[in-house]
Amino acid sequence: MRISRIALPPPAALPVLAVLPLLAVLTVMAPAGAAAAPRKPLVALREEGGFAGLDNRVTVYTDGCAALSRRTGPTVRTCLTAAEWRGLRGSLKHLRLGRSEARPPGADFIRYGLSYKGHRAVRYTLPATWKPVVSRLEKILVTHPAR
C-alpha cells in the first residue's frame, strides 16, 4: 500500500479557494455592463390631481425600459416595444418644455409635470408640443399593466 502526501494551502487561503469556483460562475453569468452606472432617465411624466385623485408616473430610461406607477398598485418595470420606443423618440424631437404654468383657480385640474434632458416644467393645459409625448406616455402606462 502506497501513501502519498498532499500539500494543502495555509488555512487562511482556504476560504478564498472555496469561493473561486463560485466567482468564475458568477463572472460568466453576469450580463455585459452589469457593473455600469445606473440608468439615466430620458423623459418622465407625472400626472396629479383631478376629482379622481390621479397620481400616475412614467419614467422612460435611455435604454428603452420604463418604470410605471399609479396611485394604487406597485411600480412596474418593463421595456418598451420597438414601435413604442421609436414613436416616443420621434415625439420627443419636437418637444419644447418651456416654462411652468401657474396653478389655475378651481378644484378640478390635472397637473402635468414633465422632465426631459434635465429640464422640468409643470403645466395644467397641454401645449401642442407636449400632447404627442404625454399621449404616448399615457398609452405606455395603460398597455403595461401591473402584474
Coordinates of C-alpha atoms in Angstrom, one line a residue, residues 14 20 32 57 60-61 66 85 87 93 97 99 118-120 122 130:
L14 CA -9.0 28.0 2.2
L20 CA -13.0 30.9 -6.6
A32 CA -22.3 42.8 -20.0
R57 CA -45.8 58.4 -13.0
V60 CA -38.6 56.1 -19.5
Y61 CA -34.8 55.5 -19.4
A66 CA -39.5 52.2 -18.1
W85 CA -39.6 53.4 -28.4
G87 CA -42.7 56.7 -31.6
K93 CA -37.7 65.6 -31.1
L97 CA -40.8 72.2 -22.4
R99 CA -41.8 77.5 -18.5
G118 CA -32.5 67.7 -17.2
H119 CA -35.2 70.3 -17.6
R120 CA -38.6 70.3 -15.8
V122 CA -45.4 71.9 -14.9
W130 CA -46.5 68.3 -25.1

